[in-house]
Short mmCIF file of C-alpha atoms in Angstrom, two decimals:
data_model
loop_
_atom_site.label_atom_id
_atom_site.label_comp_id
_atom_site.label_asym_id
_atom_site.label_seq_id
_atom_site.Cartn_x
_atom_site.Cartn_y
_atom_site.Cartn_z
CA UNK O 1 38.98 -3.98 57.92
CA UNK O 2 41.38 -0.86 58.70
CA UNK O 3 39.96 2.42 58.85
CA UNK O 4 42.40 5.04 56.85
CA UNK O 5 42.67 8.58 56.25
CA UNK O 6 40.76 7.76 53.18
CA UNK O 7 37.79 5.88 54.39
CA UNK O 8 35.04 7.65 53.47
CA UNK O 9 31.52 8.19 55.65
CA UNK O 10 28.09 9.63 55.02
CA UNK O 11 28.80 12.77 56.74
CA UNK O 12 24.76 14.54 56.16
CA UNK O 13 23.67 15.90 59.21
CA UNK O 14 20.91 13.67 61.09
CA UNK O 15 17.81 13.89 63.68
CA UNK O 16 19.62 15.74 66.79
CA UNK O 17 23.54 16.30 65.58
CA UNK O 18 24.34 19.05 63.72
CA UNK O 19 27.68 19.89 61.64
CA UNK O 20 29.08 23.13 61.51
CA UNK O 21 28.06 25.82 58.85
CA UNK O 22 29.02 24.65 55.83
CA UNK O 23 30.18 21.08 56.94
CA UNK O 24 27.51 18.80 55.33
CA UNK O 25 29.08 16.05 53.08
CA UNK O 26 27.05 12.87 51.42
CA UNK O 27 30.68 11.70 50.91
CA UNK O 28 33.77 12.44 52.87
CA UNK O 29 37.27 11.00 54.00
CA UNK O 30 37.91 11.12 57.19
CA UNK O 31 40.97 13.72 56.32
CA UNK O 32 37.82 15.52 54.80
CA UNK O 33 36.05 15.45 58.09
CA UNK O 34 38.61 16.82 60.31
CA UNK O 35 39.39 19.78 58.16
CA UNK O 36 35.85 20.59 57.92
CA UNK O 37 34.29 20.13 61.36
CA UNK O 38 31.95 17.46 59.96
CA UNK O 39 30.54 15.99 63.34
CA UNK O 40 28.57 12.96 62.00
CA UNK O 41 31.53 11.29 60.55
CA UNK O 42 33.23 11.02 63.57
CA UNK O 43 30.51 9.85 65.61
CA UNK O 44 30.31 7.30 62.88
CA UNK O 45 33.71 6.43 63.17
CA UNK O 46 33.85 6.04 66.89
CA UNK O 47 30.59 3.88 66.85
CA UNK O 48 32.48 1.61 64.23
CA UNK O 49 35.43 1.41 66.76
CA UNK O 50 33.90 1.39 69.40
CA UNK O 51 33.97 4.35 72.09
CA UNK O 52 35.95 3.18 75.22
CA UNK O 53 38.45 2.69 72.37
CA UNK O 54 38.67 6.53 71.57
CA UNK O 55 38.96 6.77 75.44
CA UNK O 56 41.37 4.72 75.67
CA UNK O 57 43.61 6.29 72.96
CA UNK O 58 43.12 10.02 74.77
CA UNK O 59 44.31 8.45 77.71
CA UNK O 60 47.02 7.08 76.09
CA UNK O 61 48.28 10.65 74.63
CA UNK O 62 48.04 12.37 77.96
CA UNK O 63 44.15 13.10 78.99
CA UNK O 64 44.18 12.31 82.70
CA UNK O 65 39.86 12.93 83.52
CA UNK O 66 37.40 10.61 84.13
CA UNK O 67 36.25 9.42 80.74
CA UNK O 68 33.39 7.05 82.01
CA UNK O 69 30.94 5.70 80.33
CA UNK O 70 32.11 7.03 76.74
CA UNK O 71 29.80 6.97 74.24
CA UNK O 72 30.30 7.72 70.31
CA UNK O 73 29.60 11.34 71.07
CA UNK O 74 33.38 11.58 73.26
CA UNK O 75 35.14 13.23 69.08
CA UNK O 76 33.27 15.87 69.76
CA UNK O 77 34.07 16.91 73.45
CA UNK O 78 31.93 15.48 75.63
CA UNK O 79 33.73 15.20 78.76
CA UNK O 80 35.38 17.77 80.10
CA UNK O 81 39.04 18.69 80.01
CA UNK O 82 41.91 21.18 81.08
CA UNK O 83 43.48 22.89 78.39
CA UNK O 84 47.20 21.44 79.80
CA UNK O 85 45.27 18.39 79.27
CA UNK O 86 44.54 18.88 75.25
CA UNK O 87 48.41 20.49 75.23
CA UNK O 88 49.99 17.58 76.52
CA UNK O 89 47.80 15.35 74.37
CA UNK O 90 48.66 16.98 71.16
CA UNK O 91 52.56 17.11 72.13
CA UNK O 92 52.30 13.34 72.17
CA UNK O 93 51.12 13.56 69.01
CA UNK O 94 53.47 15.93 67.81
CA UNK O 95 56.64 13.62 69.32
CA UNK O 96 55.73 10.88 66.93
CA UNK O 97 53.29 8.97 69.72
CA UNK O 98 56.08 9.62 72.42
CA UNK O 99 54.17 11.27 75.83
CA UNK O 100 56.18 12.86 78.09
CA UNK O 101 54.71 14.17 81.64
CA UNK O 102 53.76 17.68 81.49
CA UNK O 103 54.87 19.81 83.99
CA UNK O 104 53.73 23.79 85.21
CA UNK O 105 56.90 24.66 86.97
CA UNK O 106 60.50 25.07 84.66
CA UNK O 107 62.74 26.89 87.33
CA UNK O 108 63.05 28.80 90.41
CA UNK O 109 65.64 31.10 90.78
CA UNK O 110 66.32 33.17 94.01
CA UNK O 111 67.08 37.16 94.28
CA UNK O 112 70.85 36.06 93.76
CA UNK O 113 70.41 34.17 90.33
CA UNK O 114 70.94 30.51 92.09
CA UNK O 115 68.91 28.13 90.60
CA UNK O 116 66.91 26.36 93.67
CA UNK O 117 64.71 23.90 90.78
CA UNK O 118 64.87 23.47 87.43
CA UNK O 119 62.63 20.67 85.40
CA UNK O 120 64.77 17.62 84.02
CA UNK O 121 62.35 15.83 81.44
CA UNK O 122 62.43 11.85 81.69
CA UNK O 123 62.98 9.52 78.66
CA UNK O 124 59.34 9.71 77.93
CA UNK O 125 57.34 6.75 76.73
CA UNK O 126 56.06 5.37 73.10
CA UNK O 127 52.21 5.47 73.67
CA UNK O 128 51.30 4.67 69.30
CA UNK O 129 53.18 4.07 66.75
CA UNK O 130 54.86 6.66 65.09
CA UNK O 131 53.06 6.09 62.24
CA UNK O 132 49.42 6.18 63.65
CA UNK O 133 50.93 9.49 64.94
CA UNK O 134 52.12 10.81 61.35
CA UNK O 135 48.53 9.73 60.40
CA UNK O 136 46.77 12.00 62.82
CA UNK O 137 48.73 14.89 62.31
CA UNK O 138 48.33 14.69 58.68
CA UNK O 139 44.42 14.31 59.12
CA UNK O 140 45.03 17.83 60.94
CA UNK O 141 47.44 19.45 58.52
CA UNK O 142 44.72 21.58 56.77
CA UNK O 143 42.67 22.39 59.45
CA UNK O 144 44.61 25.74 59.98
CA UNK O 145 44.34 27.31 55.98
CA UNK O 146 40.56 25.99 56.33
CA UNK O 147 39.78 28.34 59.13
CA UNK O 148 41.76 31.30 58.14
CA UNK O 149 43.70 31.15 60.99
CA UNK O 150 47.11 33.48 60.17
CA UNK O 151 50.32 32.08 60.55
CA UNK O 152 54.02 32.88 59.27
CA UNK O 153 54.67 32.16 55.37
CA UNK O 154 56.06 28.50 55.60
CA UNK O 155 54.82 27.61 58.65
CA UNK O 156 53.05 24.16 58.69
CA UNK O 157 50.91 23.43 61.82
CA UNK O 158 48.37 21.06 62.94
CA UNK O 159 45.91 21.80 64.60
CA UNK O 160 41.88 21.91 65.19
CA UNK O 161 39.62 24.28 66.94
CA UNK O 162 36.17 23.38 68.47
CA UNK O 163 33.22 25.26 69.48
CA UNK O 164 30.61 23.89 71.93
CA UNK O 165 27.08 25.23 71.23
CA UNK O 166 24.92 26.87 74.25
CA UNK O 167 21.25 26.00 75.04
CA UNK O 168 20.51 29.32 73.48
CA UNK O 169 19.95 29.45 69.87
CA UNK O 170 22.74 30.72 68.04
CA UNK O 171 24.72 31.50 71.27
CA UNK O 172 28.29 29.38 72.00
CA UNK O 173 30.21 28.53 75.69
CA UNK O 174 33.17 27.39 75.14
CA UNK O 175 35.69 28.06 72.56
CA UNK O 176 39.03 25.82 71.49
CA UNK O 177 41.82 26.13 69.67
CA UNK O 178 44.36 23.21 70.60
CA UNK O 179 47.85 21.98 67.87
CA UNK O 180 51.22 21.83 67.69
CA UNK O 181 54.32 23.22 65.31
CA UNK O 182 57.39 21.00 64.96
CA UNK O 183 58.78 22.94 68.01
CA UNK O 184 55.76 23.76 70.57
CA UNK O 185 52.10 22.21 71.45
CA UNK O 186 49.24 25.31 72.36
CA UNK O 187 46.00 24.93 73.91
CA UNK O 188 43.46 28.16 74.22
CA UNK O 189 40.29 27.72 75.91
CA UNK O 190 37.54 30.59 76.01
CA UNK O 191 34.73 30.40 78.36
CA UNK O 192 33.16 31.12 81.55
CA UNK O 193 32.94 29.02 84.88
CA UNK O 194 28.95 29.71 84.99
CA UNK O 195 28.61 28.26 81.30
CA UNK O 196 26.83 30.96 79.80
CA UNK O 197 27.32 32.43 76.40
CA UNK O 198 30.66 34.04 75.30
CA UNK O 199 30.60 36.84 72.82
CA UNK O 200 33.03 39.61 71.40
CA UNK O 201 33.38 43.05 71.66
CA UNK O 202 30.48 43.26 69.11
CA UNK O 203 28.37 41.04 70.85
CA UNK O 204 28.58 38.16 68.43
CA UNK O 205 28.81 34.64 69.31
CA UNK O 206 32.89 33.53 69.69
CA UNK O 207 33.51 30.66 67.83
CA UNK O 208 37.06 28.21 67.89
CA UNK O 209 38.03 29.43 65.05
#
């Protein structure tokens, strides 16, 4: 049967995954889920669907890694990506399941103001269906008030941040915050190329957030 925004999982933590603080739900939608960091759901979900399925759809939104041997654990970041990666993915997103290449370089201008390159994007191509692409980004619509994240009076974003937990207790490595306005996808990774904890100026534990 089709799986909606409003199918709803078991989302209590279990034997060797944990949710974030304050994530645990008996009973959750999968809208729910995403604006809570519930991690058990979408392992759920991608077990249900199967995971070279979820690899398949990142690939289709832009993520260009290896994604081998997926398992249900790929929701919760897995494999490793570049954050102009994540960007690109989430503009596809953003552009109603269109994907356009991404691209580091807009224009080169010489010491006389000629313009020697400047970027001229293609047509771009439909990877979903707009509407599987409404459906994500409303599954992500909440995500931002959720975390407290501060943004302009009226401004509606999507978004979700991620934090990936260190072999020390309590400690974190990496750090995400990846999503999109109606104008402009971001991605912001924090970490460190040794992956060892990463902590503020106080010496607590950064989180996506």
């Amino acid at each position: 049967p089709p799986i909606g925004l409003g199918t709803t999982f078991d989302g209590s933590e279990r034997p060797g995954l944990r949710n974030a603080e304050g994530a645990n739900c008996p009973r959750c939608d999968l809208k729910q889920a995403m604006t809570i960091s519930n991690n058990v759901v979408f392992t759920k979900l991608a077990a249900q669907v199967g995971p070279q399925k979820v690899a398949d759809a990142a690939r289709l939104a832009g993520i260009t890694a290896p994604l081998e041997n997926p398992d249900a654990r790929l929701p919760l970041g897995n494999k490793e990506v570049t954050p102009v990666q994540l960007a690109s993915a989430y503009a596809t997103i953003a552009a109603g399941g269109v994907w356009h290449a991404p691209h580091m370089v807009s224009k080169v201008v010489d010491s006389d103001g000629r313009v020697l390159y400047e970027y001229q994007p293609g047509e771009g191509e439909q990877r979903f269906p707009e509407q599987v692409a409404r459906n994500v980004a409303e599954a992500m619509m909440n995500v931002v008030d959720n975390d407290g994240l501060q943004l302009p009076d009226g401004q509606e974003a999507a978004g979700k941040t991620g934090t990936v937990q260190s072999r020390f207790e309590g400690q974190n490595n990496d750090a995400w915050t990846v999503g999109y306005t109606p104008s402009v996808s971001t991605a912001v990774w924090v970490g460190t190329d040794d992956n060892t904890p990463i902590k503020n100026s106080a010496g607590r534990p950064v989180y996506g957030r």
